[in-house]
Amino acid sequence: GAVVSQHPSRVICKSGTSVKIECRSLDFQATTMFWYRQFPKQSLMLMATSNEGSKATYEQGVEKDKFLINHASLTLSTLTVTSAHPEDSSFYICSVDSGMGTDTQYFGPGTRLTVL
Amino acid sequence: TQLLEQSPQFLSIQEGENLTVYCNSSSVFSSLQWYRQEPGEGPVLLVTVVTGGEVKKLKRLTFQFGDARKDSSLHITAAQPGDTGLYLCAENRGSNYKLTFGKGTLLTVNP
């Protein structure tokens, strides 16, 4: 399967600052990537679908102006949490669609965001 | 609305014991995936089941897909501490490959 990396693996920031998280597909060209958020002891909740060269599609209840997604190349998607607040503290995980016309996604290792 | 229900939510057992966890839905799955997620890491795909009644084995893990494709189970034989993790089932209900996850079963295998 595809190898997916995320950077940083963990970040601590002050309330009101913006944080950028990178998701890279290391060995696979990804037209579509997905961003998930996971709170402690809870499941993954899809935030948005990132499409290379076009605007991201956000799930209901996810603020697009707060969670900015850029998918400028086939190997990189970025999620920027703008004006972060403590309630944005979570585990953010990206995944890459396999592109095989199936349900298969390959997940990154996640980024732990803590907003003080 | 919770589309996938997983049970039990938590499970703590001793090494060597067997266990089964479940994933259920009120509607038919098109296909179902099982993942294991270790703390601080992303989920790793274990298996995809597609056909009703299908049984797949992965070493000590046995996955079953119900005949009606509304439920699935994961059975682990002789559990080991390395099996500890969050077991998630997930389904694609649309045509855009978006996955919906269940809440997961948090398994702890004590040595």
PDB file of C-alpha atoms in Angstrom:
ATOM      1  CA  GLY A   1       0.000   0.000   0.000  1.00  0.00           C
ATOM      2  CA  ALA A   2       0.877   3.662  -0.231  1.00  0.00           C
ATOM      3  CA  VAL A   3       3.171   5.218   2.335  1.00  0.00           C
ATOM      4  CA  VAL A   4       1.687   8.335   3.875  1.00  0.00           C
ATOM      5  CA  SER A   5       3.514  10.719   6.178  1.00  0.00           C
ATOM      6  CA  GLN A   6       2.336  13.622   8.296  1.00  0.00           C
ATOM      7  CA  HIS A   7       4.263  16.517   9.700  1.00  0.00           C
ATOM      8  CA  PRO A   8       4.516  17.483  12.431  1.00  0.00           C
ATOM      9  CA  SER A   9       3.678  14.411  14.492  1.00  0.00           C
ATOM     10  CA  ARG A  10       2.718  16.607  17.395  1.00  0.00           C
ATOM     11  CA  VAL A  11       2.396  20.337  17.937  1.00  0.00           C
ATOM     12  CA  ILE A  12       1.579  22.569  20.862  1.00  0.00           C
ATOM     13  CA  CYS A  13       0.464  26.109  20.181  1.00  0.00           C
ATOM     14  CA  LYS A  14      -1.085  29.049  21.938  1.00  0.00           C
ATOM     15  CA  SER A  15      -4.722  29.926  21.520  1.00  0.00           C
ATOM     16  CA  GLY A  16      -5.282  32.269  18.586  1.00  0.00           C
ATOM     17  CA  THR A  17      -2.382  31.065  16.471  1.00  0.00           C
ATOM     18  CA  SER A  18      -2.595  29.096  13.240  1.00  0.00           C
ATOM     19  CA  VAL A  19      -1.119  25.670  12.716  1.00  0.00           C
ATOM     20  CA  LYS A  20      -0.342  23.953   9.427  1.00  0.00           C
ATOM     21  CA  ILE A  21      -0.299  20.166   9.128  1.00  0.00           C
ATOM     22  CA  GLU A  22       1.177  18.465   6.084  1.00  0.00           C
ATOM     23  CA  CYS A  23       0.121  15.163   4.597  1.00  0.00           C
ATOM     24  CA  ARG A  24       2.409  13.604   2.025  1.00  0.00           C
ATOM     25  CA  SER A  25       1.948  10.581  -0.175  1.00  0.00           C
ATOM     26  CA  LEU A  26       5.513   9.335  -0.483  1.00  0.00           C
ATOM     27  CA  ASP A  27       5.216   6.745  -3.217  1.00  0.00           C
ATOM     28  CA  PHE A  28       1.869   7.336  -4.801  1.00  0.00           C
ATOM     29  CA  GLN A  29       0.194  10.155  -6.687  1.00  0.00           C
ATOM     30  CA  ALA A  30      -2.959  11.020  -4.819  1.00  0.00           C
ATOM     31  CA  THR A  31      -5.723  12.876  -6.573  1.00  0.00           C
ATOM     32  CA  THR A  32      -7.864  12.584  -3.489  1.00  0.00           C
ATOM     33  CA  MET A  33      -6.912  12.796   0.164  1.00  0.00           C
ATOM     34  CA  PHE A  34      -9.115  12.864   3.242  1.00  0.00           C
ATOM     35  CA  TRP A  35      -8.747  14.672   6.560  1.00  0.00           C
ATOM     36  CA  TYR A  36     -10.147  13.187   9.757  1.00  0.00           C
ATOM     37  CA  ARG A  37     -10.292  14.336  13.355  1.00  0.00           C
ATOM     38  CA  GLN A  38     -10.294  11.991  16.313  1.00  0.00           C
ATOM     39  CA  PHE A  39     -10.992  12.984  19.906  1.00  0.00           C
ATOM     40  CA  PRO A  40      -9.688  10.812  22.751  1.00  0.00           C
ATOM     41  CA  LYS A  41     -11.273   7.372  22.872  1.00  0.00           C
ATOM     42  CA  GLN A  42     -13.546   8.254  19.990  1.00  0.00           C
ATOM     43  CA  SER A  43     -13.694   7.237  16.373  1.00  0.00           C
ATOM     44  CA  LEU A  44     -12.454   9.047  13.294  1.00  0.00           C
ATOM     45  CA  MET A  45     -14.738  11.751  11.972  1.00  0.00           C
ATOM     46  CA  LEU A  46     -14.283  12.843   8.387  1.00  0.00           C
ATOM     47  CA  MET A  47     -13.699  16.581   8.114  1.00  0.00           C
ATOM     48  CA  ALA A  48     -13.144  17.104   4.423  1.00  0.00           C
ATOM     49  CA  THR A  49     -12.157  15.600   1.119  1.00  0.00           C
ATOM     50  CA  SER A  50      -9.121  17.213  -0.448  1.00  0.00           C
ATOM     51  CA  ASN A  51      -9.016  17.220  -4.233  1.00  0.00           C
ATOM     52  CA  GLU A  52      -5.845  18.023  -6.141  1.00  0.00           C
ATOM     53  CA  GLY A  53      -6.172  21.254  -8.060  1.00  0.00           C
ATOM     54  CA  SER A  54      -9.633  22.129  -6.809  1.00  0.00           C
ATOM     55  CA  LYS A  55     -11.457  23.213  -3.686  1.00  0.00           C
ATOM     56  CA  ALA A  56     -11.887  20.824  -0.811  1.00  0.00           C
ATOM     57  CA  THR A  57     -15.299  19.411   0.027  1.00  0.00           C
ATOM     58  CA  TYR A  58     -16.193  19.868   3.682  1.00  0.00           C
ATOM     59  CA  GLU A  59     -18.487  17.703   5.780  1.00  0.00           C
ATOM     60  CA  GLN A  60     -21.507  19.217   7.424  1.00  0.00           C
ATOM     61  CA  GLY A  61     -20.595  21.199  10.523  1.00  0.00           C
ATOM     62  CA  VAL A  62     -16.938  21.695   9.584  1.00  0.00           C
ATOM     63  CA  GLU A  63     -16.027  25.359   9.113  1.00  0.00           C
ATOM     64  CA  LYS A  64     -14.119  25.760   5.865  1.00  0.00           C
ATOM     65  CA  ASP A  65     -12.747  29.146   6.900  1.00  0.00           C
ATOM     66  CA  LYS A  66     -11.315  27.670  10.071  1.00  0.00           C
ATOM     67  CA  PHE A  67      -9.871  24.508   8.565  1.00  0.00           C
ATOM     68  CA  LEU A  68      -8.147  25.578   5.367  1.00  0.00           C
ATOM     69  CA  ILE A  69      -7.177  22.782   3.023  1.00  0.00           C
ATOM     70  CA  ASN A  70      -4.785  23.098   0.122  1.00  0.00           C
ATOM     71  CA  HIS A  71      -3.987  20.226  -2.231  1.00  0.00           C
ATOM     72  CA  ALA A  72      -1.609  21.849  -4.656  1.00  0.00           C
ATOM     73  CA  SER A  73       0.176  18.753  -5.861  1.00  0.00           C
ATOM     74  CA  LEU A  74      -0.438  15.047  -6.246  1.00  0.00           C
ATOM     75  CA  THR A  75       1.725  14.283  -3.239  1.00  0.00           C
ATOM     76  CA  LEU A  76       0.883  16.991  -0.735  1.00  0.00           C
ATOM     77  CA  SER A  77      -2.206  18.215   1.048  1.00  0.00           C
ATOM     78  CA  THR A  78      -2.103  20.695   3.920  1.00  0.00           C
ATOM     79  CA  LEU A  79      -4.610  21.420   6.656  1.00  0.00           C
ATOM     80  CA  THR A  80      -4.309  24.771   8.401  1.00  0.00           C
ATOM     81  CA  VAL A  81      -6.172  25.263  11.642  1.00  0.00           C
ATOM     82  CA  THR A  82      -6.684  29.008  11.839  1.00  0.00           C
ATOM     83  CA  SER A  83      -7.070  30.908  15.094  1.00  0.00           C
ATOM     84  CA  ALA A  84      -6.843  27.700  17.042  1.00  0.00           C
ATOM     85  CA  HIS A  85      -8.690  27.313  20.336  1.00  0.00           C
ATOM     86  CA  PRO A  86      -8.393  24.650  23.033  1.00  0.00           C
ATOM     87  CA  GLU A  87     -11.458  22.850  21.680  1.00  0.00           C
ATOM     88  CA  ASP A  88      -9.524  22.292  18.439  1.00  0.00           C
ATOM     89  CA  SER A  89      -7.091  20.085  20.340  1.00  0.00           C
ATOM     90  CA  SER A  90      -7.375  16.688  18.717  1.00  0.00           C
ATOM     91  CA  PHE A  91      -5.647  13.997  16.694  1.00  0.00           C
ATOM     92  CA  TYR A  92      -5.735  14.905  13.005  1.00  0.00           C
ATOM     93  CA  ILE A  93      -5.272  12.070  10.511  1.00  0.00           C
ATOM     94  CA  CYS A  94      -5.057  12.190   6.743  1.00  0.00           C
ATOM     95  CA  SER A  95      -5.574   9.394   4.285  1.00  0.00           C
ATOM     96  CA  VAL A  96      -4.907   8.820   0.623  1.00  0.00           C
ATOM     97  CA  ASP A  97      -7.414   7.275  -1.724  1.00  0.00           C
ATOM     98  CA  SER A  98      -5.867   4.307  -3.467  1.00  0.00           C
ATOM     99  CA  GLY A  99      -7.303   5.395  -6.774  1.00  0.00           C
ATOM    100  CA  MET A 100      -8.170   1.817  -7.644  1.00  0.00           C
ATOM    101  CA  GLY A 101     -11.890   2.501  -7.684  1.00  0.00           C
ATOM    102  CA  THR A 102     -12.319   0.721  -4.356  1.00  0.00           C
ATOM    103  CA  ASP A 103     -12.814   1.787  -0.770  1.00  0.00           C
ATOM    104  CA  THR A 104      -9.147   1.389   0.074  1.00  0.00           C
ATOM    105  CA  GLN A 105      -7.499   4.304   1.837  1.00  0.00           C
ATOM    106  CA  TYR A 106      -4.023   4.483   3.288  1.00  0.00           C
ATOM    107  CA  PHE A 107      -3.726   6.447   6.506  1.00  0.00           C
ATOM    108  CA  GLY A 108      -1.004   8.693   7.801  1.00  0.00           C
ATOM    109  CA  PRO A 109       0.347   8.365  11.332  1.00  0.00           C
ATOM    110  CA  GLY A 110      -1.598  11.366  12.585  1.00  0.00           C
ATOM    111  CA  THR A 111      -0.759  14.715  14.143  1.00  0.00           C
ATOM    112  CA  ARG A 112      -1.510  15.471  17.768  1.00  0.00           C
ATOM    113  CA  LEU A 113      -2.525  19.106  18.156  1.00  0.00           C
ATOM    114  CA  THR A 114      -2.680  20.662  21.610  1.00  0.00           C
ATOM    115  CA  VAL A 115      -3.910  24.227  21.903  1.00  0.00           C
ATOM    116  CA  LEU A 116      -3.130  25.912  25.200  1.00  0.00           C
TER     117      LEU A 116
ATOM    118  CA  THR B   1     -26.664   9.532  13.386  1.00  0.00           C
ATOM    119  CA  GLN B   2     -24.524   6.535  14.240  1.00  0.00           C
ATOM    120  CA  LEU B   3     -24.629   4.275  11.201  1.00  0.00           C
ATOM    121  CA  LEU B   4     -22.250   1.619  12.481  1.00  0.00           C
ATOM    122  CA  GLU B   5     -22.518   0.153  15.941  1.00  0.00           C
ATOM    123  CA  GLN B   6     -19.584  -1.661  17.455  1.00  0.00           C
ATOM    124  CA  SER B   7     -19.601  -3.788  20.569  1.00  0.00           C
ATOM    125  CA  PRO B   8     -18.283  -4.091  23.089  1.00  0.00           C
ATOM    126  CA  GLN B   9     -16.908  -0.594  23.461  1.00  0.00           C
ATOM    127  CA  PHE B  10     -14.142  -1.763  25.801  1.00  0.00           C
ATOM    128  CA  LEU B  11     -12.637  -5.215  26.316  1.00  0.00           C
ATOM    129  CA  SER B  12      -9.837  -6.198  28.660  1.00  0.00           C
ATOM    130  CA  ILE B  13      -8.647  -9.791  28.628  1.00  0.00           C
ATOM    131  CA  GLN B  14      -5.692 -11.949  29.576  1.00  0.00           C
ATOM    132  CA  GLU B  15      -3.112 -13.194  27.128  1.00  0.00           C
ATOM    133  CA  GLY B  16      -4.157 -16.461  25.556  1.00  0.00           C
ATOM    134  CA  GLU B  17      -7.906 -15.854  25.723  1.00  0.00           C
ATOM    135  CA  ASN B  18     -10.188 -15.730  22.699  1.00  0.00           C
ATOM    136  CA  LEU B  19     -12.479 -12.822  21.923  1.00  0.00           C
ATOM    137  CA  THR B  20     -15.037 -11.606  19.407  1.00  0.00           C
ATOM    138  CA  VAL B  21     -16.005  -8.050  18.560  1.00  0.00           C
ATOM    139  CA  TYR B  22     -18.943  -7.003  16.460  1.00  0.00           C
ATOM    140  CA  CYS B  23     -19.978  -4.395  13.925  1.00  0.00           C
ATOM    141  CA  ASN B  24     -23.653  -3.944  13.056  1.00  0.00           C
ATOM    142  CA  SER B  25     -25.836  -1.724  10.946  1.00  0.00           C
ATOM    143  CA  SER B  26     -29.551  -1.427  10.329  1.00  0.00           C
ATOM    144  CA  SER B  27     -28.915  -1.224   6.588  1.00  0.00           C
ATOM    145  CA  VAL B  28     -26.944  -3.326   4.158  1.00  0.00           C
ATOM    146  CA  PHE B  29     -23.229  -2.767   3.824  1.00  0.00           C
ATOM    147  CA  SER B  30     -21.828  -2.438   0.331  1.00  0.00           C
ATOM    148  CA  SER B  31     -18.527  -3.605   1.738  1.00  0.00           C
ATOM    149  CA  LEU B  32     -16.945  -3.431   5.146  1.00  0.00           C
ATOM    150  CA  GLN B  33     -13.429  -2.824   6.328  1.00  0.00           C
ATOM    151  CA  TRP B  34     -11.756  -3.623   9.627  1.00  0.00           C
ATOM    152  CA  TYR B  35      -8.887  -1.510  10.926  1.00  0.00           C
ATOM    153  CA  ARG B  36      -6.624  -1.636  13.949  1.00  0.00           C
ATOM    154  CA  GLN B  37      -5.325   1.583  15.411  1.00  0.00           C
ATOM    155  CA  GLU B  38      -2.574   1.730  17.997  1.00  0.00           C
ATOM    156  CA  PRO B  39      -2.273   4.725  20.348  1.00  0.00           C
ATOM    157  CA  GLY B  40      -0.866   7.787  18.644  1.00  0.00           C
ATOM    158  CA  GLU B  41      -0.943   6.236  15.179  1.00  0.00           C
ATOM    159  CA  GLY B  42      -3.205   6.093  12.174  1.00  0.00           C
ATOM    160  CA  PRO B  43      -5.488   3.132  11.452  1.00  0.00           C
ATOM    161  CA  VAL B  44      -4.083   0.181   9.544  1.00  0.00           C
ATOM    162  CA  LEU B  45      -6.355  -1.804   7.254  1.00  0.00           C
ATOM    163  CA  LEU B  46      -6.739  -5.436   8.280  1.00  0.00           C
ATOM    164  CA  VAL B  47      -9.298  -6.719   5.806  1.00  0.00           C
ATOM    165  CA  THR B  48     -12.127  -5.818   3.436  1.00  0.00           C
ATOM    166  CA  VAL B  49     -15.174  -8.073   3.228  1.00  0.00           C
ATOM    167  CA  VAL B  50     -17.560  -7.775   0.336  1.00  0.00           C
ATOM    168  CA  THR B  51     -19.641 -10.926  -0.117  1.00  0.00           C
ATOM    169  CA  GLY B  52     -22.387 -12.022   2.295  1.00  0.00           C
ATOM    170  CA  GLY B  53     -21.258 -15.035   4.326  1.00  0.00           C
ATOM    171  CA  GLU B  54     -17.623 -14.373   3.521  1.00  0.00           C
ATOM    172  CA  VAL B  55     -14.967 -15.535   5.977  1.00  0.00           C
ATOM    173  CA  LYS B  56     -11.420 -14.264   5.849  1.00  0.00           C
ATOM    174  CA  LYS B  57      -8.490 -15.261   8.015  1.00  0.00           C
ATOM    175  CA  LEU B  58      -5.411 -13.259   8.878  1.00  0.00           C
ATOM    176  CA  LYS B  59      -3.210 -15.401  11.115  1.00  0.00           C
ATOM    177  CA  ARG B  60      -5.096 -15.538  14.446  1.00  0.00           C
ATOM    178  CA  LEU B  61      -7.795 -13.142  13.252  1.00  0.00           C
ATOM    179  CA  THR B  62     -10.977 -14.437  11.626  1.00  0.00           C
ATOM    180  CA  PHE B  63     -13.384 -12.008   9.982  1.00  0.00           C
ATOM    181  CA  GLN B  64     -16.950 -12.917   9.116  1.00  0.00           C
ATOM    182  CA  PHE B  65     -19.457 -11.004   7.054  1.00  0.00           C
ATOM    183  CA  GLY B  66     -23.097 -11.763   7.767  1.00  0.00           C
ATOM    184  CA  ASP B  67     -25.196 -13.424   5.097  1.00  0.00           C
ATOM    185  CA  ALA B  68     -27.423 -10.364   4.907  1.00  0.00           C
ATOM    186  CA  ARG B  69     -24.400  -8.040   4.862  1.00  0.00           C
ATOM    187  CA  LYS B  70     -25.692  -6.114   7.870  1.00  0.00           C
ATOM    188  CA  ASP B  71     -23.191  -7.350  10.404  1.00  0.00           C
ATOM    189  CA  SER B  72     -19.624  -8.478  10.747  1.00  0.00           C
ATOM    190  CA  SER B  73     -17.467  -9.977  13.433  1.00  0.00           C
ATOM    191  CA  LEU B  74     -13.805 -10.199  14.230  1.00  0.00           C
ATOM    192  CA  HIS B  75     -12.607 -13.166  16.264  1.00  0.00           C
ATOM    193  CA  ILE B  76      -9.118 -13.290  17.735  1.00  0.00           C
ATOM    194  CA  THR B  77      -7.727 -16.589  18.896  1.00  0.00           C
ATOM    195  CA  ALA B  78      -5.153 -16.773  21.679  1.00  0.00           C
ATOM    196  CA  ALA B  79      -4.861 -13.023  22.041  1.00  0.00           C
ATOM    197  CA  GLN B  80      -1.441 -11.516  22.604  1.00  0.00           C
ATOM    198  CA  PRO B  81      -0.424  -8.159  24.120  1.00  0.00           C
ATOM    199  CA  GLY B  82       0.518  -7.033  20.622  1.00  0.00           C
ATOM    200  CA  ASP B  83      -3.153  -7.277  19.658  1.00  0.00           C
ATOM    201  CA  THR B  84      -3.919  -4.363  21.965  1.00  0.00           C
ATOM    202  CA  GLY B  85      -5.483  -1.471  20.094  1.00  0.00           C
ATOM    203  CA  LEU B  86      -8.640   0.158  18.844  1.00  0.00           C
ATOM    204  CA  TYR B  87     -10.494  -2.024  16.355  1.00  0.00           C
ATOM    205  CA  LEU B  88     -12.598  -0.024  13.946  1.00  0.00           C
ATOM    206  CA  CYS B  89     -15.038  -1.078  11.297  1.00  0.00           C
ATOM    207  CA  ALA B  90     -15.702   1.258   8.403  1.00  0.00           C
ATOM    208  CA  GLU B  91     -17.972   1.408   5.423  1.00  0.00           C
ATOM    209  CA  ASN B  92     -18.255   3.359   2.216  1.00  0.00           C
ATOM    210  CA  ARG B  93     -21.860   4.346   1.642  1.00  0.00           C
ATOM    211  CA  GLY B  94     -21.396   6.691  -1.259  1.00  0.00           C
ATOM    212  CA  SER B  95     -19.816   6.837  -4.654  1.00  0.00           C
ATOM    213  CA  ASN B  96     -17.003   9.105  -3.588  1.00  0.00           C
ATOM    214  CA  TYR B  97     -15.036   6.620  -1.472  1.00  0.00           C
ATOM    215  CA  LYS B  98     -15.676   8.436   1.807  1.00  0.00           C
ATOM    216  CA  LEU B  99     -15.496   6.088   4.773  1.00  0.00           C
ATOM    217  CA  THR B 100     -17.803   6.111   7.776  1.00  0.00           C
ATOM    218  CA  PHE B 101     -16.279   4.622  10.899  1.00  0.00           C
ATOM    219  CA  GLY B 102     -17.845   2.939  13.879  1.00  0.00           C
ATOM    220  CA  LYS B 103     -16.851   4.085  17.373  1.00  0.00           C
ATOM    221  CA  GLY B 104     -14.527   1.150  17.753  1.00  0.00           C
ATOM    222  CA  THR B 105     -13.713  -1.492  20.328  1.00  0.00           C
ATOM    223  CA  LEU B 106     -10.767  -0.684  22.569  1.00  0.00           C
ATOM    224  CA  LEU B 107      -9.030  -3.991  23.270  1.00  0.00           C
ATOM    225  CA  THR B 108      -6.447  -4.442  25.990  1.00  0.00           C
ATOM    226  CA  VAL B 109      -4.620  -7.751  26.236  1.00  0.00           C
ATOM    227  CA  ASN B 110      -2.832  -8.111  29.535  1.00  0.00           C
ATOM    228  CA  PRO B 111       0.309 -10.261  29.751  1.00  0.00           C
TER     229      PRO B 111
END
